[in-house]
Tab-separated table of C-alpha atoms in Angstrom:
chain	number	residue	atom	x	y	z
A	1	UNK	CA	-41.464	-50.712	-26.571
A	2	UNK	CA	-41.679	-48.617	-29.736
A	3	UNK	CA	-41.584	-45.348	-27.789
A	4	UNK	CA	-38.561	-46.570	-25.839
A	5	UNK	CA	-36.809	-47.602	-29.063
A	6	UNK	CA	-37.123	-44.123	-30.569
A	7	UNK	CA	-34.373	-42.930	-28.210
A	8	UNK	CA	-31.940	-45.560	-29.486
A	9	UNK	CA	-32.925	-46.212	-33.110
A	10	UNK	CA	-33.401	-43.696	-35.937
A	11	UNK	CA	-37.065	-42.830	-36.424
A	12	UNK	CA	-36.948	-43.846	-40.084
A	13	UNK	CA	-35.911	-47.360	-39.107
A	14	UNK	CA	-38.359	-47.788	-36.235
A	15	UNK	CA	-41.278	-46.452	-38.257
A	16	UNK	CA	-40.422	-48.811	-41.123
A	17	UNK	CA	-40.271	-51.763	-38.743
A	18	UNK	CA	-43.859	-51.064	-37.658
A	19	UNK	CA	-44.839	-52.607	-40.994
A	20	UNK	CA	-43.995	-55.982	-39.427
A	21	UNK	CA	-46.693	-55.605	-36.750
A	22	UNK	CA	-49.537	-57.019	-38.901
A	23	UNK	CA	-47.352	-60.008	-39.813
A	24	UNK	CA	-46.534	-60.693	-36.167
A	25	UNK	CA	-50.184	-60.261	-35.201
A	26	UNK	CA	-51.290	-62.749	-37.841
A	27	UNK	CA	-48.710	-65.309	-36.753
A	28	UNK	CA	-49.673	-64.764	-33.123
A	29	UNK	CA	-53.352	-65.300	-33.931
A	30	UNK	CA	-52.500	-68.482	-35.805
A	31	UNK	CA	-50.439	-69.834	-32.914
A	32	UNK	CA	-52.496	-68.774	-29.916
A	33	UNK	CA	-56.044	-68.490	-31.304
A	34	UNK	CA	-55.918	-71.290	-33.870
A	35	UNK	CA	-56.732	-68.930	-36.744
A	36	UNK	CA	-56.038	-70.122	-40.244
A	37	UNK	CA	-53.569	-68.426	-42.575
A	38	UNK	CA	-54.430	-68.641	-46.255
A	39	UNK	CA	-52.037	-68.800	-49.180
A	40	UNK	CA	-52.600	-65.154	-50.124
A	41	UNK	CA	-51.821	-64.071	-46.555
A	42	UNK	CA	-48.692	-66.207	-46.557
A	43	UNK	CA	-47.461	-64.625	-49.788
A	44	UNK	CA	-48.260	-61.155	-48.459
A	45	UNK	CA	-46.409	-61.798	-45.208
A	46	UNK	CA	-43.408	-63.142	-47.115
A	47	UNK	CA	-43.326	-60.035	-49.316
A	48	UNK	CA	-43.477	-57.731	-46.291
A	49	UNK	CA	-40.756	-59.614	-44.406
A	50	UNK	CA	-38.510	-59.834	-47.475
A	51	UNK	CA	-38.926	-56.116	-48.156
A	52	UNK	CA	-38.152	-55.186	-44.557
A	53	UNK	CA	-35.109	-57.461	-44.471
A	54	UNK	CA	-33.820	-55.949	-47.703
A	55	UNK	CA	-34.370	-52.411	-46.404
A	56	UNK	CA	-32.534	-53.121	-43.151
A	57	UNK	CA	-29.694	-54.903	-44.949
A	58	UNK	CA	-29.220	-52.067	-47.447
A	59	UNK	CA	-29.341	-49.487	-44.664
A	60	UNK	CA	-26.754	-51.376	-42.624
A	61	UNK	CA	-24.444	-51.673	-45.645
A	62	UNK	CA	-24.796	-47.966	-46.381
A	63	UNK	CA	-23.965	-47.048	-42.791
A	64	UNK	CA	-20.993	-49.439	-42.684
A	65	UNK	CA	-19.301	-48.106	-45.811
A	66	UNK	CA	-16.772	-45.347	-45.132
A	67	UNK	CA	-17.384	-42.133	-47.013
């Protein structure tokens, strides 16, 4: 899916979004493999997701503003 997305999404955005893969993997392991998620992992995942959301939001605002 990532290789397919490179044709439609800027590489800087798609490469940044790969930082969410460990978060998704951890959540998937917790759901499907009954793995525990500790408080430090939860804080780390929240920081990663917040940072990615902020990056995407700022990028979208920058692209939407007329120059």
